[in-house]
PDB file of C-alpha atoms in Angstrom:
ATOM      1  CA  MET O   1     -15.037 -28.228  24.323  1.00 73.00           C
ATOM      2  CA  ARG O   2     -14.933 -28.171  28.056  1.00 78.00           C
ATOM      3  CA  THR O   3     -12.492 -31.669  27.607  1.00 82.00           C
ATOM      4  CA  TYR O   4     -10.331 -29.403  26.217  1.00 79.00           C
ATOM      5  CA  LEU O   5     -10.020 -26.466  27.784  1.00 82.00           C
ATOM      6  CA  LEU O   6      -9.376 -28.504  30.429  1.00 86.00           C
ATOM      7  CA  ARG O   7      -6.441 -30.506  29.525  1.00 86.00           C
ATOM      8  CA  ARG O   8      -5.861 -27.099  27.400  1.00 84.00           C
ATOM      9  CA  CYS O   9      -5.269 -25.529  31.237  1.00 87.00           C
ATOM     10  CA  ILE O  10      -3.956 -28.356  32.221  1.00 90.00           C
ATOM     11  CA  TYR O  11      -1.082 -27.894  29.793  1.00 88.00           C
ATOM     12  CA  MET O  12      -0.600 -24.317  29.620  1.00 89.00           C
ATOM     13  CA  LEU O  13      -0.235 -24.473  33.003  1.00 91.00           C
ATOM     14  CA  LEU O  14       3.114 -27.422  32.625  1.00 93.00           C
ATOM     15  CA  ILE O  15       5.020 -25.375  30.524  1.00 92.00           C
ATOM     16  CA  LEU O  16       5.005 -21.911  32.266  1.00 91.00           C
ATOM     17  CA  THR O  17       6.360 -24.161  35.456  1.00 91.00           C
ATOM     18  CA  GLY O  18       8.955 -25.307  32.829  1.00 92.00           C
ATOM     19  CA  ALA O  19       9.152 -22.010  31.263  1.00 92.00           C
ATOM     20  CA  SER O  20       9.546 -20.614  34.865  1.00 92.00           C
ATOM     21  CA  LEU O  21      12.619 -23.506  36.051  1.00 92.00           C
ATOM     22  CA  LEU O  22      14.426 -22.488  32.487  1.00 92.00           C
ATOM     23  CA  ILE O  23      13.865 -18.519  33.655  1.00 91.00           C
ATOM     24  CA  PHE O  24      14.525 -18.427  37.338  1.00 90.00           C
ATOM     25  CA  PHE O  25      18.131 -21.374  36.414  1.00 90.00           C
ATOM     26  CA  LEU O  26      19.427 -19.537  33.910  1.00 89.00           C
ATOM     27  CA  TYR O  27      19.323 -16.304  35.006  1.00 86.00           C
ATOM     28  CA  SER O  28      20.132 -17.709  38.366  1.00 84.00           C
ATOM     29  CA  LEU O  29      23.518 -19.419  37.842  1.00 82.00           C
ATOM     30  CA  THR O  30      24.797 -16.469  35.751  1.00 81.00           C
ATOM     31  CA  PRO O  31      27.451 -15.064  37.172  1.00 79.00           C
ATOM     32  CA  GLY O  32      27.654 -11.658  38.924  1.00 77.00           C
ATOM     33  CA  ASP O  33      24.538 -10.099  39.444  1.00 79.00           C
ATOM     34  CA  TYR O  34      22.912  -6.187  40.311  1.00 81.00           C
ATOM     35  CA  VAL O  35      24.950  -6.142  44.020  1.00 81.00           C
ATOM     36  CA  ASP O  36      28.182  -7.792  42.944  1.00 79.00           C
ATOM     37  CA  ASN O  37      28.847  -5.406  40.326  1.00 76.00           C
ATOM     38  CA  ASN O  38      27.712  -2.000  41.817  1.00 78.00           C
ATOM     39  CA  LEU O  39      31.340  -0.748  42.796  1.00 78.00           C
ATOM     40  CA  SER O  40      29.977   1.908  45.011  1.00 79.00           C
ATOM     41  CA  LEU O  41      28.421  -0.742  47.336  1.00 78.00           C
ATOM     42  CA  SER O  42      30.704  -1.867  50.690  1.00 83.00           C
ATOM     43  CA  GLU O  43      31.149  -5.533  51.566  1.00 83.00           C
ATOM     44  CA  GLU O  44      29.191  -4.826  54.836  1.00 85.00           C
ATOM     45  CA  ARG O  45      25.725  -3.683  52.381  1.00 85.00           C
ATOM     46  CA  LYS O  46      26.122  -5.910  49.650  1.00 83.00           C
ATOM     47  CA  ALA O  47      26.346  -8.498  52.487  1.00 86.00           C
ATOM     48  CA  GLU O  48      22.942  -7.074  54.126  1.00 86.00           C
ATOM     49  CA  LEU O  49      21.053  -6.186  50.250  1.00 83.00           C
ATOM     50  CA  ARG O  50      21.718  -9.942  49.687  1.00 83.00           C
ATOM     51  CA  GLU O  51      20.412 -10.663  53.217  1.00 85.00           C
ATOM     52  CA  ILE O  52      17.156  -8.034  53.025  1.00 84.00           C
ATOM     53  CA  HIS O  53      16.597  -9.976  49.063  1.00 82.00           C
ATOM     54  CA  GLY O  54      16.340 -12.833  49.607  1.00 82.00           C
ATOM     55  CA  LEU O  55      20.001 -13.280  47.533  1.00 82.00           C
ATOM     56  CA  ASN O  56      22.007 -15.818  50.232  1.00 83.00           C
ATOM     57  CA  LYS O  57      19.925 -18.427  50.121  1.00 87.00           C
ATOM     58  CA  PRO O  58      19.450 -22.146  49.187  1.00 88.00           C
ATOM     59  CA  ILE O  59      18.800 -21.663  45.081  1.00 87.00           C
ATOM     60  CA  LEU O  60      15.418 -23.681  45.543  1.00 90.00           C
ATOM     61  CA  GLU O  61      14.079 -21.949  48.054  1.00 90.00           C
ATOM     62  CA  ARG O  62      14.154 -18.274  46.383  1.00 90.00           C
ATOM     63  CA  TYR O  63      12.993 -20.146  42.703  1.00 90.00           C
ATOM     64  CA  VAL O  64       9.757 -21.778  45.482  1.00 91.00           C
ATOM     65  CA  ASN O  65       9.348 -17.768  47.100  1.00 90.00           C
ATOM     66  CA  TRP O  66       9.547 -16.222  43.283  1.00 89.00           C
ATOM     67  CA  MET O  67       6.627 -18.179  42.370  1.00 89.00           C
ATOM     68  CA  ALA O  68       4.515 -18.868  45.286  1.00 89.00           C
ATOM     69  CA  ASN O  69       4.672 -14.327  44.680  1.00 88.00           C
ATOM     70  CA  MET O  70       3.834 -14.913  41.251  1.00 86.00           C
ATOM     71  CA  PHE O  71       0.792 -16.185  41.580  1.00 85.00           C
ATOM     72  CA  LYS O  72       0.131 -13.524  44.216  1.00 86.00           C
ATOM     73  CA  GLY O  73       0.932 -10.851  41.764  1.00 83.00           C
ATOM     74  CA  ASP O  74       3.883  -9.997  42.495  1.00 85.00           C
ATOM     75  CA  PHE O  75       6.603  -9.872  40.183  1.00 84.00           C
ATOM     76  CA  GLY O  76       9.678  -9.241  42.156  1.00 84.00           C
ATOM     77  CA  TYR O  77      11.686  -5.727  43.460  1.00 86.00           C
ATOM     78  CA  SER O  78      14.316  -4.430  40.568  1.00 87.00           C
ATOM     79  CA  LEU O  79      17.646  -3.399  42.528  1.00 85.00           C
ATOM     80  CA  ALA O  80      18.640  -1.129  40.296  1.00 84.00           C
ATOM     81  CA  GLN O  81      15.487   1.059  39.771  1.00 85.00           C
ATOM     82  CA  GLN O  82      14.543   0.270  43.900  1.00 85.00           C
ATOM     83  CA  ARG O  83      10.848  -0.595  42.791  1.00 89.00           C
ATOM     84  CA  PRO O  84       8.279  -3.384  42.563  1.00 89.00           C
ATOM     85  CA  VAL O  85       9.127  -4.954  39.358  1.00 89.00           C
ATOM     86  CA  LEU O  86       4.887  -5.110  38.585  1.00 88.00           C
ATOM     87  CA  ASP O  87       4.749  -0.640  39.366  1.00 89.00           C
ATOM     88  CA  LEU O  88       7.600  -0.314  36.417  1.00 88.00           C
ATOM     89  CA  PHE O  89       5.336  -2.516  33.670  1.00 86.00           C
ATOM     90  CA  GLN O  90       2.688  -0.266  33.691  1.00 87.00           C
ATOM     91  CA  ASP O  91       5.013   2.739  33.773  1.00 87.00           C
ATOM     92  CA  TYR O  92       6.286   1.434  30.945  1.00 88.00           C
ATOM     93  CA  ILE O  93       4.262  -0.937  28.724  1.00 86.00           C
ATOM     94  CA  TRP O  94       2.051   0.552  27.570  1.00 88.00           C
ATOM     95  CA  ASN O  95       4.684   3.053  25.968  1.00 89.00           C
ATOM     96  CA  SER O  96       5.348   0.130  24.169  1.00 87.00           C
ATOM     97  CA  PHE O  97       1.910  -0.919  23.239  1.00 86.00           C
ATOM     98  CA  LEU O  98       0.910   2.124  21.236  1.00 89.00           C
ATOM     99  CA  LEU O  99       4.323   1.391  19.285  1.00 88.00           C
ATOM    100  CA  ALA O 100       3.729  -2.042  19.231  1.00 86.00           C
ATOM    101  CA  VAL O 101      -0.018  -1.887  18.488  1.00 88.00           C
ATOM    102  CA  VAL O 102      -0.054   1.317  14.977  1.00 91.00           C
ATOM    103  CA  SER O 103       2.690  -1.040  13.453  1.00 89.00           C
ATOM    104  CA  THR O 104       1.411  -3.953  13.223  1.00 87.00           C
ATOM    105  CA  PHE O 105      -1.786  -2.395  12.242  1.00 90.00           C
ATOM    106  CA  PHE O 106      -0.334  -0.662   9.164  1.00 92.00           C
ATOM    107  CA  THR O 107       2.383  -3.954   8.808  1.00 89.00           C
ATOM    108  CA  TRP O 108      -1.000  -6.236   8.146  1.00 88.00           C
ATOM    109  CA  PHE O 109      -2.616  -3.621   6.101  1.00 90.00           C
ATOM    110  CA  PHE O 110       0.460  -3.412   3.607  1.00 90.00           C
ATOM    111  CA  ALA O 111       0.920  -7.277   3.564  1.00 88.00           C
ATOM    112  CA  VAL O 112      -2.618  -8.132   3.010  1.00 87.00           C
ATOM    113  CA  VAL O 113      -2.705  -5.576   0.060  1.00 87.00           C
ATOM    114  CA  VAL O 114       1.000  -5.873  -1.271  1.00 88.00           C
ATOM    115  CA  GLY O 115       0.186  -9.601  -1.096  1.00 86.00           C
ATOM    116  CA  VAL O 116      -3.023  -9.669  -3.075  1.00 84.00           C
ATOM    117  CA  LEU O 117      -1.266  -8.065  -5.838  1.00 86.00           C
ATOM    118  CA  THR O 118       1.829  -9.973  -6.262  1.00 88.00           C
ATOM    119  CA  ALA O 119      -0.379 -12.953  -5.917  1.00 86.00           C
ATOM    120  CA  TYR O 120      -2.632 -12.096  -8.263  1.00 84.00           C
ATOM    121  CA  LYS O 121      -0.217  -9.837 -10.674  1.00 84.00           C
ATOM    122  CA  GLN O 122       2.549 -13.312 -10.370  1.00 84.00           C
ATOM    123  CA  TYR O 123       5.481 -12.684 -12.362  1.00 84.00           C
ATOM    124  CA  SER O 124       5.434  -9.418 -13.131  1.00 87.00           C
ATOM    125  CA  LEU O 125       7.291  -5.974 -13.181  1.00 88.00           C
ATOM    126  CA  LEU O 126       5.751  -5.064  -9.835  1.00 86.00           C
ATOM    127  CA  ASP O 127       5.436  -8.794  -8.000  1.00 86.00           C
ATOM    128  CA  THR O 128       9.508  -9.413  -9.359  1.00 88.00           C
ATOM    129  CA  LEU O 129      10.279  -5.165  -7.612  1.00 89.00           C
ATOM    130  CA  VAL O 130       8.294  -6.531  -5.138  1.00 86.00           C
ATOM    131  CA  MET O 131      10.106  -9.507  -3.988  1.00 85.00           C
ATOM    132  CA  ILE O 132      13.584  -7.651  -4.599  1.00 87.00           C
ATOM    133  CA  GLY O 133      11.784  -4.574  -1.454  1.00 85.00           C
ATOM    134  CA  ILE O 134      11.331  -7.781   0.759  1.00 81.00           C
ATOM    135  CA  PHE O 135      14.510  -9.725   0.349  1.00 81.00           C
ATOM    136  CA  ALA O 136      16.242  -6.521   0.212  1.00 82.00           C
ATOM    137  CA  ALA O 137      14.231  -5.168   3.387  1.00 78.00           C
ATOM    138  CA  MET O 138      14.817  -8.359   5.704  1.00 77.00           C
ATOM    139  CA  SER O 139      18.335  -8.826   4.882  1.00 80.00           C
ATOM    140  CA  ILE O 140      19.187  -5.193   6.144  1.00 80.00           C
ATOM    141  CA  PRO O 141      19.895  -4.989   9.876  1.00 80.00           C
ATOM    142  CA  SER O 142      16.645  -3.127  12.508  1.00 77.00           C
ATOM    143  CA  PHE O 143      20.008  -0.207  13.944  1.00 81.00           C
ATOM    144  CA  PHE O 144      21.673   0.015  10.272  1.00 85.00           C
ATOM    145  CA  ILE O 145      17.668   1.363   9.026  1.00 87.00           C
ATOM    146  CA  GLY O 146      16.855   2.616  12.208  1.00 87.00           C
ATOM    147  CA  LEU O 147      19.683   4.841  12.504  1.00 89.00           C
ATOM    148  CA  PHE O 148      20.175   5.847   8.387  1.00 90.00           C
ATOM    149  CA  LEU O 149      16.435   6.811   8.339  1.00 90.00           C
ATOM    150  CA  ILE O 150      17.128   9.382  11.464  1.00 91.00           C
ATOM    151  CA  LYS O 151      20.026  10.692   9.389  1.00 91.00           C
ATOM    152  CA  VAL O 152      18.284  11.607   6.962  1.00 92.00           C
ATOM    153  CA  PHE O 153      14.492  12.657   8.113  1.00 92.00           C
ATOM    154  CA  ALA O 154      16.543  13.787  11.632  1.00 90.00           C
ATOM    155  CA  VAL O 155      19.824  15.057  10.620  1.00 91.00           C
ATOM    156  CA  ASP O 156      20.224  15.982   7.244  1.00 91.00           C
ATOM    157  CA  LEU O 157      16.163  17.311   6.525  1.00 90.00           C
ATOM    158  CA  LYS O 158      15.823  17.617   9.967  1.00 89.00           C
ATOM    159  CA  ILE O 159      11.680  17.188   9.309  1.00 91.00           C
ATOM    160  CA  LEU O 160      11.601  14.148  11.939  1.00 90.00           C
ATOM    161  CA  PRO O 161      12.495  14.036  15.997  1.00 90.00           C
ATOM    162  CA  PRO O 162      15.811  11.749  16.680  1.00 88.00           C
ATOM    163  CA  GLY O 163      13.710  10.131  19.455  1.00 85.00           C
ATOM    164  CA  GLY O 164      12.157  10.055  23.002  1.00 86.00           C
ATOM    165  CA  MET O 165       8.299  10.200  22.480  1.00 87.00           C
ATOM    166  CA  ILE O 166       7.501  14.051  23.472  1.00 85.00           C
ATOM    167  CA  THR O 167      10.260  17.079  22.490  1.00 84.00           C
ATOM    168  CA  THR O 168      12.552  17.495  25.340  1.00 80.00           C
ATOM    169  CA  GLY O 169      11.301  20.343  27.642  1.00 80.00           C
ATOM    170  CA  SER O 170       7.688  19.717  26.383  1.00 78.00           C
ATOM    171  CA  ARG O 171       4.906  20.379  29.172  1.00 79.00           C
ATOM    172  CA  ALA O 172       2.450  20.028  25.965  1.00 79.00           C
ATOM    173  CA  ALA O 173      -1.137  18.548  27.007  1.00 82.00           C
ATOM    174  CA  GLY O 174      -4.206  17.271  25.429  1.00 84.00           C
ATOM    175  CA  LEU O 175      -3.759  17.482  21.526  1.00 88.00           C
ATOM    176  CA  GLU O 176      -0.687  19.178  21.048  1.00 89.00           C
ATOM    177  CA  TYR O 177       0.321  16.542  23.362  1.00 89.00           C
ATOM    178  CA  VAL O 178      -0.905  13.897  21.000  1.00 90.00           C
ATOM    179  CA  ALA O 179       0.522  15.151  17.987  1.00 91.00           C
ATOM    180  CA  GLN O 180       3.949  15.764  19.799  1.00 91.00           C
ATOM    181  CA  VAL O 181       3.963  11.145  20.447  1.00 91.00           C
ATOM    182  CA  LEU O 182       2.460  10.764  16.718  1.00 92.00           C
ATOM    183  CA  HIS O 183       5.446  13.096  15.496  1.00 92.00           C
ATOM    184  CA  HIS O 184       8.375  11.133  17.555  1.00 92.00           C
ATOM    185  CA  MET O 185       6.343   8.170  16.606  1.00 92.00           C
ATOM    186  CA  LEU O 186       7.242   7.990  12.636  1.00 93.00           C
ATOM    187  CA  LEU O 187      10.374   6.558  12.276  1.00 92.00           C
ATOM    188  CA  PRO O 188      10.664   4.483  14.651  1.00 91.00           C
ATOM    189  CA  VAL O 189       7.254   2.582  13.372  1.00 92.00           C
ATOM    190  CA  ALA O 190       7.997   3.330   9.761  1.00 91.00           C
ATOM    191  CA  VAL O 191      11.373   0.868  10.794  1.00 89.00           C
ATOM    192  CA  MET O 192       9.484  -1.642  12.626  1.00 88.00           C
ATOM    193  CA  VAL O 193       6.742  -1.901   9.636  1.00 89.00           C
ATOM    194  CA  LEU O 194       9.623  -1.884   7.210  1.00 87.00           C
ATOM    195  CA  LEU O 195      11.186  -5.388   9.400  1.00 83.00           C
ATOM    196  CA  GLY O 196       8.253  -7.121   9.131  1.00 83.00           C
ATOM    197  CA  VAL O 197       5.811  -6.359   6.268  1.00 86.00           C
ATOM    198  CA  GLY O 198       8.574  -8.502   4.142  1.00 84.00           C
ATOM    199  CA  SER O 199       8.014 -12.040   5.899  1.00 81.00           C
ATOM    200  CA  LEU O 200       3.903 -11.813   6.098  1.00 85.00           C
ATOM    201  CA  THR O 201       3.572 -10.250   2.619  1.00 86.00           C
ATOM    202  CA  ARG O 202       5.933 -13.502   1.182  1.00 85.00           C
ATOM    203  CA  TYR O 203       3.139 -15.816   3.779  1.00 84.00           C
ATOM    204  CA  PHE O 204       0.283 -13.787   2.388  1.00 84.00           C
ATOM    205  CA  ARG O 205       1.760 -14.168  -1.342  1.00 86.00           C
ATOM    206  CA  SER O 206       2.195 -17.507  -0.894  1.00 86.00           C
ATOM    207  CA  ASN O 207      -2.145 -17.834  -0.054  1.00 84.00           C
ATOM    208  CA  MET O 208      -3.562 -16.202  -2.382  1.00 84.00           C
ATOM    209  CA  LEU O 209      -1.632 -18.230  -4.946  1.00 86.00           C
ATOM    210  CA  GLU O 210      -2.406 -21.398  -3.377  1.00 85.00           C
ATOM    211  CA  VAL O 211      -6.471 -19.949  -3.424  1.00 84.00           C
ATOM    212  CA  ILE O 212      -6.908 -18.092  -5.672  1.00 82.00           C
ATOM    213  CA  ARG O 213      -6.139 -21.627  -7.981  1.00 82.00           C
ATOM    214  CA  GLN O 214      -9.164 -23.215  -5.989  1.00 84.00           C
ATOM    215  CA  ASP O 215     -11.975 -24.523  -8.331  1.00 84.00           C
ATOM    216  CA  TYR O 216     -14.949 -21.989  -6.244  1.00 83.00           C
ATOM    217  CA  VAL O 217     -12.480 -19.434  -7.447  1.00 82.00           C
ATOM    218  CA  ARG O 218     -12.378 -20.361 -11.003  1.00 83.00           C
ATOM    219  CA  THR O 219     -16.599 -21.124 -10.631  1.00 85.00           C
ATOM    220  CA  ALA O 220     -16.701 -17.208  -8.763  1.00 82.00           C
ATOM    221  CA  ARG O 221     -14.787 -15.826 -12.485  1.00 82.00           C
ATOM    222  CA  ALA O 222     -17.468 -18.434 -14.522  1.00 84.00           C
ATOM    223  CA  LYS O 223     -20.437 -16.404 -13.118  1.00 83.00           C
ATOM    224  CA  GLY O 224     -18.791 -13.246 -14.544  1.00 81.00           C
ATOM    225  CA  LEU O 225     -18.065 -11.843 -11.254  1.00 82.00           C
ATOM    226  CA  LYS O 226     -16.190  -8.876 -11.038  1.00 83.00           C
ATOM    227  CA  GLU O 227     -12.056  -9.566 -10.328  1.00 80.00           C
ATOM    228  CA  ARG O 228     -12.258  -7.230  -7.413  1.00 80.00           C
ATOM    229  CA  THR O 229     -15.427  -9.458  -5.782  1.00 83.00           C
ATOM    230  CA  VAL O 230     -13.722 -12.404  -6.614  1.00 81.00           C
ATOM    231  CA  LEU O 231     -10.047 -11.526  -4.614  1.00 79.00           C
ATOM    232  CA  TYR O 232     -11.252  -9.668  -1.706  1.00 78.00           C
ATOM    233  CA  ARG O 233     -14.978 -11.913  -1.315  1.00 77.00           C
ATOM    234  CA  HIS O 234     -13.996 -14.760  -2.097  1.00 77.00           C
ATOM    235  CA  ALA O 235     -10.328 -15.506  -2.073  1.00 80.00           C
ATOM    236  CA  LEU O 236      -9.118 -13.080   0.468  1.00 79.00           C
ATOM    237  CA  LYS O 237     -11.289 -14.795   3.070  1.00 74.00           C
ATOM    238  CA  ASN O 238     -10.023 -18.144   3.023  1.00 77.00           C
ATOM    239  CA  ALA O 239      -6.564 -17.438   2.205  1.00 77.00           C
ATOM    240  CA  MET O 240      -6.305 -15.054   5.730  1.00 75.00           C
ATOM    241  CA  LEU O 241      -7.402 -18.811   7.598  1.00 72.00           C
ATOM    242  CA  PRO O 242      -3.844 -19.970   8.711  1.00 71.00           C
ATOM    243  CA  ALA O 243      -2.962 -16.505   9.125  1.00 73.00           C
ATOM    244  CA  ILE O 244      -5.258 -16.812  12.556  1.00 70.00           C
ATOM    245  CA  THR O 245      -2.150 -18.572  13.889  1.00 70.00           C
ATOM    246  CA  LEU O 246      -0.524 -16.063  13.342  1.00 74.00           C
ATOM    247  CA  ILE O 247      -2.659 -13.759  15.602  1.00 70.00           C
ATOM    248  CA  GLY O 248      -1.197 -15.155  18.980  1.00 69.00           C
ATOM    249  CA  PHE O 249       2.111 -14.976  18.235  1.00 70.00           C
ATOM    250  CA  GLU O 250       1.690 -10.798  17.763  1.00 72.00           C
ATOM    251  CA  LEU O 251       0.578 -10.698  21.804  1.00 70.00           C
ATOM    252  CA  PRO O 252       4.060 -11.694  22.944  1.00 71.00           C
ATOM    253  CA  GLY O 253       5.026  -9.233  20.126  1.00 69.00           C
ATOM    254  CA  LEU O 254       3.681  -6.459  21.450  1.00 68.00           C
ATOM    255  CA  PHE O 255       6.336  -6.039  23.920  1.00 70.00           C
ATOM    256  CA  GLY O 256       8.655  -8.058  23.267  1.00 67.00           C
ATOM    257  CA  GLY O 257       9.325  -6.900  19.419  1.00 65.00           C
ATOM    258  CA  SER O 258      10.480  -3.241  20.157  1.00 74.00           C
ATOM    259  CA  ILE O 259      13.539  -4.101  22.489  1.00 79.00           C
ATOM    260  CA  ILE O 260      16.239  -2.794  19.224  1.00 82.00           C
ATOM    261  CA  ILE O 261      13.705  -0.920  18.525  1.00 86.00           C
ATOM    262  CA  GLU O 262      13.345   2.040  21.542  1.00 86.00           C
ATOM    263  CA  LYS O 263      16.803   1.825  22.444  1.00 85.00           C
ATOM    264  CA  ILE O 264      17.845   3.416  19.058  1.00 88.00           C
ATOM    265  CA  PHE O 265      14.376   5.851  19.274  1.00 89.00           C
ATOM    266  CA  ASN O 266      15.288   6.532  23.061  1.00 88.00           C
ATOM    267  CA  TRP O 267      11.387   5.916  23.194  1.00 88.00           C
ATOM    268  CA  PRO O 268       9.832   4.944  26.725  1.00 88.00           C
ATOM    269  CA  GLY O 269       9.253   1.724  26.153  1.00 87.00           C
ATOM    270  CA  ILE O 270       9.437  -1.677  28.425  1.00 85.00           C
ATOM    271  CA  GLY O 271      12.201  -3.123  25.588  1.00 83.00           C
ATOM    272  CA  GLN O 272      14.407  -0.063  26.470  1.00 83.00           C
ATOM    273  CA  LEU O 273      13.658  -0.392  30.171  1.00 86.00           C
ATOM    274  CA  TYR O 274      15.266  -4.524  29.987  1.00 85.00           C
ATOM    275  CA  MET O 275      18.134  -2.968  27.980  1.00 85.00           C
ATOM    276  CA  GLN O 276      19.114  -0.315  30.708  1.00 85.00           C
ATOM    277  CA  SER O 277      18.563  -3.750  33.345  1.00 86.00           C
ATOM    278  CA  PHE O 278      20.009  -6.017  30.904  1.00 84.00           C
ATOM    279  CA  THR O 279      23.255  -3.720  31.230  1.00 82.00           C
ATOM    280  CA  VAL O 280      23.506  -3.945  35.334  1.00 84.00           C
ATOM    281  CA  ARG O 281      22.628  -7.203  35.684  1.00 85.00           C
ATOM    282  CA  ASP O 282      18.499  -6.337  37.220  1.00 87.00           C
ATOM    283  CA  TYR O 283      17.828  -9.682  37.432  1.00 87.00           C
ATOM    284  CA  PRO O 284      14.773  -9.632  39.462  1.00 88.00           C
ATOM    285  CA  LEU O 285      12.989  -6.963  36.506  1.00 89.00           C
ATOM    286  CA  LEU O 286      15.011  -9.602  33.682  1.00 89.00           C
ATOM    287  CA  MET O 287      13.259 -12.239  34.962  1.00 89.00           C
ATOM    288  CA  GLY O 288       9.958 -10.791  35.012  1.00 88.00           C
ATOM    289  CA  PHE O 289       9.492  -9.463  31.985  1.00 87.00           C
ATOM    290  CA  THR O 290      10.734 -12.906  30.689  1.00 89.00           C
ATOM    291  CA  MET O 291       8.499 -15.113  32.982  1.00 89.00           C
ATOM    292  CA  PHE O 292       5.677 -11.555  30.914  1.00 87.00           C
ATOM    293  CA  LEU O 293       6.337 -12.845  28.187  1.00 86.00           C
ATOM    294  CA  ALA O 294       5.886 -16.782  28.487  1.00 89.00           C
ATOM    295  CA  ILE O 295       3.067 -16.393  29.687  1.00 89.00           C
ATOM    296  CA  LEU O 296       1.581 -14.523  27.417  1.00 86.00           C
ATOM    297  CA  THR O 297       3.169 -16.325  24.641  1.00 86.00           C
ATOM    298  CA  VAL O 298       1.626 -18.899  25.876  1.00 88.00           C
ATOM    299  CA  VAL O 299      -1.954 -17.385  25.972  1.00 87.00           C
ATOM    300  CA  GLY O 300      -2.081 -16.024  22.864  1.00 84.00           C
ATOM    301  CA  THR O 301      -0.800 -19.237  21.113  1.00 85.00           C
ATOM    302  CA  PHE O 302      -4.251 -20.514  23.427  1.00 85.00           C
ATOM    303  CA  ILE O 303      -6.222 -18.048  21.578  1.00 83.00           C
ATOM    304  CA  SER O 304      -4.845 -19.139  18.559  1.00 81.00           C
ATOM    305  CA  ASP O 305      -6.424 -22.455  18.530  1.00 81.00           C
ATOM    306  CA  ILE O 306      -9.664 -21.492  19.559  1.00 81.00           C
ATOM    307  CA  LEU O 307      -9.914 -18.839  17.171  1.00 77.00           C
ATOM    308  CA  TYR O 308      -8.920 -21.223  14.154  1.00 74.00           C
ATOM    309  CA  HIS O 309     -11.139 -23.383  15.083  1.00 74.00           C
ATOM    310  CA  THR O 310     -13.980 -21.348  15.441  1.00 73.00           C
ATOM    311  CA  SER O 311     -13.865 -19.738  11.842  1.00 67.00           C
ATOM    312  CA  ASP O 312     -13.092 -22.993  10.932  1.00 67.00           C
ATOM    313  CA  PRO O 313     -15.027 -26.280  12.536  1.00 65.00           C
ATOM    314  CA  ARG O 314     -13.915 -28.693  10.201  1.00 66.00           C
ATOM    315  CA  VAL O 315     -10.527 -28.172  12.674  1.00 63.00           C
ATOM    316  CA  ARG O 316     -10.723 -30.781  15.803  1.00 64.00           C
ATOM    317  CA  LEU O 317      -9.317 -29.603  18.579  1.00 63.00           C
TER     318      LEU O 317
END
C-alpha cells in the first residue's frame, strides 16, 4: 500500500504538471487579454500594467513564476477584479459549494430510488415512462429548462424568485436569511437535479439489473426474505460498488458543473465569476480556476480508487 501511495503521488504530480503546462500555454497563447481589450486604458498605462504584472516577460519565465507562486498558495492576481484570485475564490466558492452539495444529494437520492424501482419493474409502464422522461430531460439544454422554469414559477405564478441568492435590498439575518437562501435555491437546484438524475438513474438501473440476476439474490429470495430486504440489503449494496468511482468525479463537479446554472439564475457563485472573467479575458483568474479544477479532479480520482479498494479488497491497487 505504501508503494502504491508513493507511486500514485508521483503520478499525480506528473499529471498536474502536464495540466498546468496545457492550461497556461492555452490561455497565454490566446490572442488578446484584459489589458489589450480595455479601451479605457492609454498605451502608457497598458505598458505600465504589463510591467507590473510581468506580462511583458518571456512566456517560459512567466510559466515558471506562475508555478512557483502556485506552490506557495498564490493563484495569481485578477486584473479585472483587482484582487488576489484566492481571495475571490473564498468569497464565491462556498455559494457554489452550497448549491452543488444540495443538488448532488437530491440527484443521488432520486437516482438510487428510481433506478432500483425501474430495475425491479423492468419493461413495466413505470419503467417505460421513467425512461422516456430521462431521455427527454437529457435531451433538453440546461438554459432552456432554466428559462422555462423561471417563466412558469417566477413570472406567471410568482411563487418563486427568478434569481439571486437573497431578495434584493434585504437585510435579513439568522433564520430569516437561511429561509431566503433556501427559497432562492429551489429553482436552480431543481434544474441541476433534472439534468443530473437521468444519466445516474440509467447507471443504477443497469447495475441493479445485473445484480438482481445473481445467484446470491435468488438464494436470499429462496430463504423467504422480504422483497424489500432482498433489494435494499443484498442487491443494492453490491450495485452501489461501481458507483464509488463516480464519487471522485463529483468533487470537481461541485464547483465546475454549475457554471451555466449560476449565470441563468444570477447565483453569486464561482461559476458566474468565471463567466464574467471569460467575457473580459481575465486570464489570471481563468487559469487559477481551471488549475483548481484540475487539482480537484486528480485528488477526487485518487480518493475514489482508495474507496473502491476499501469496499472491495479483491480490487488490487
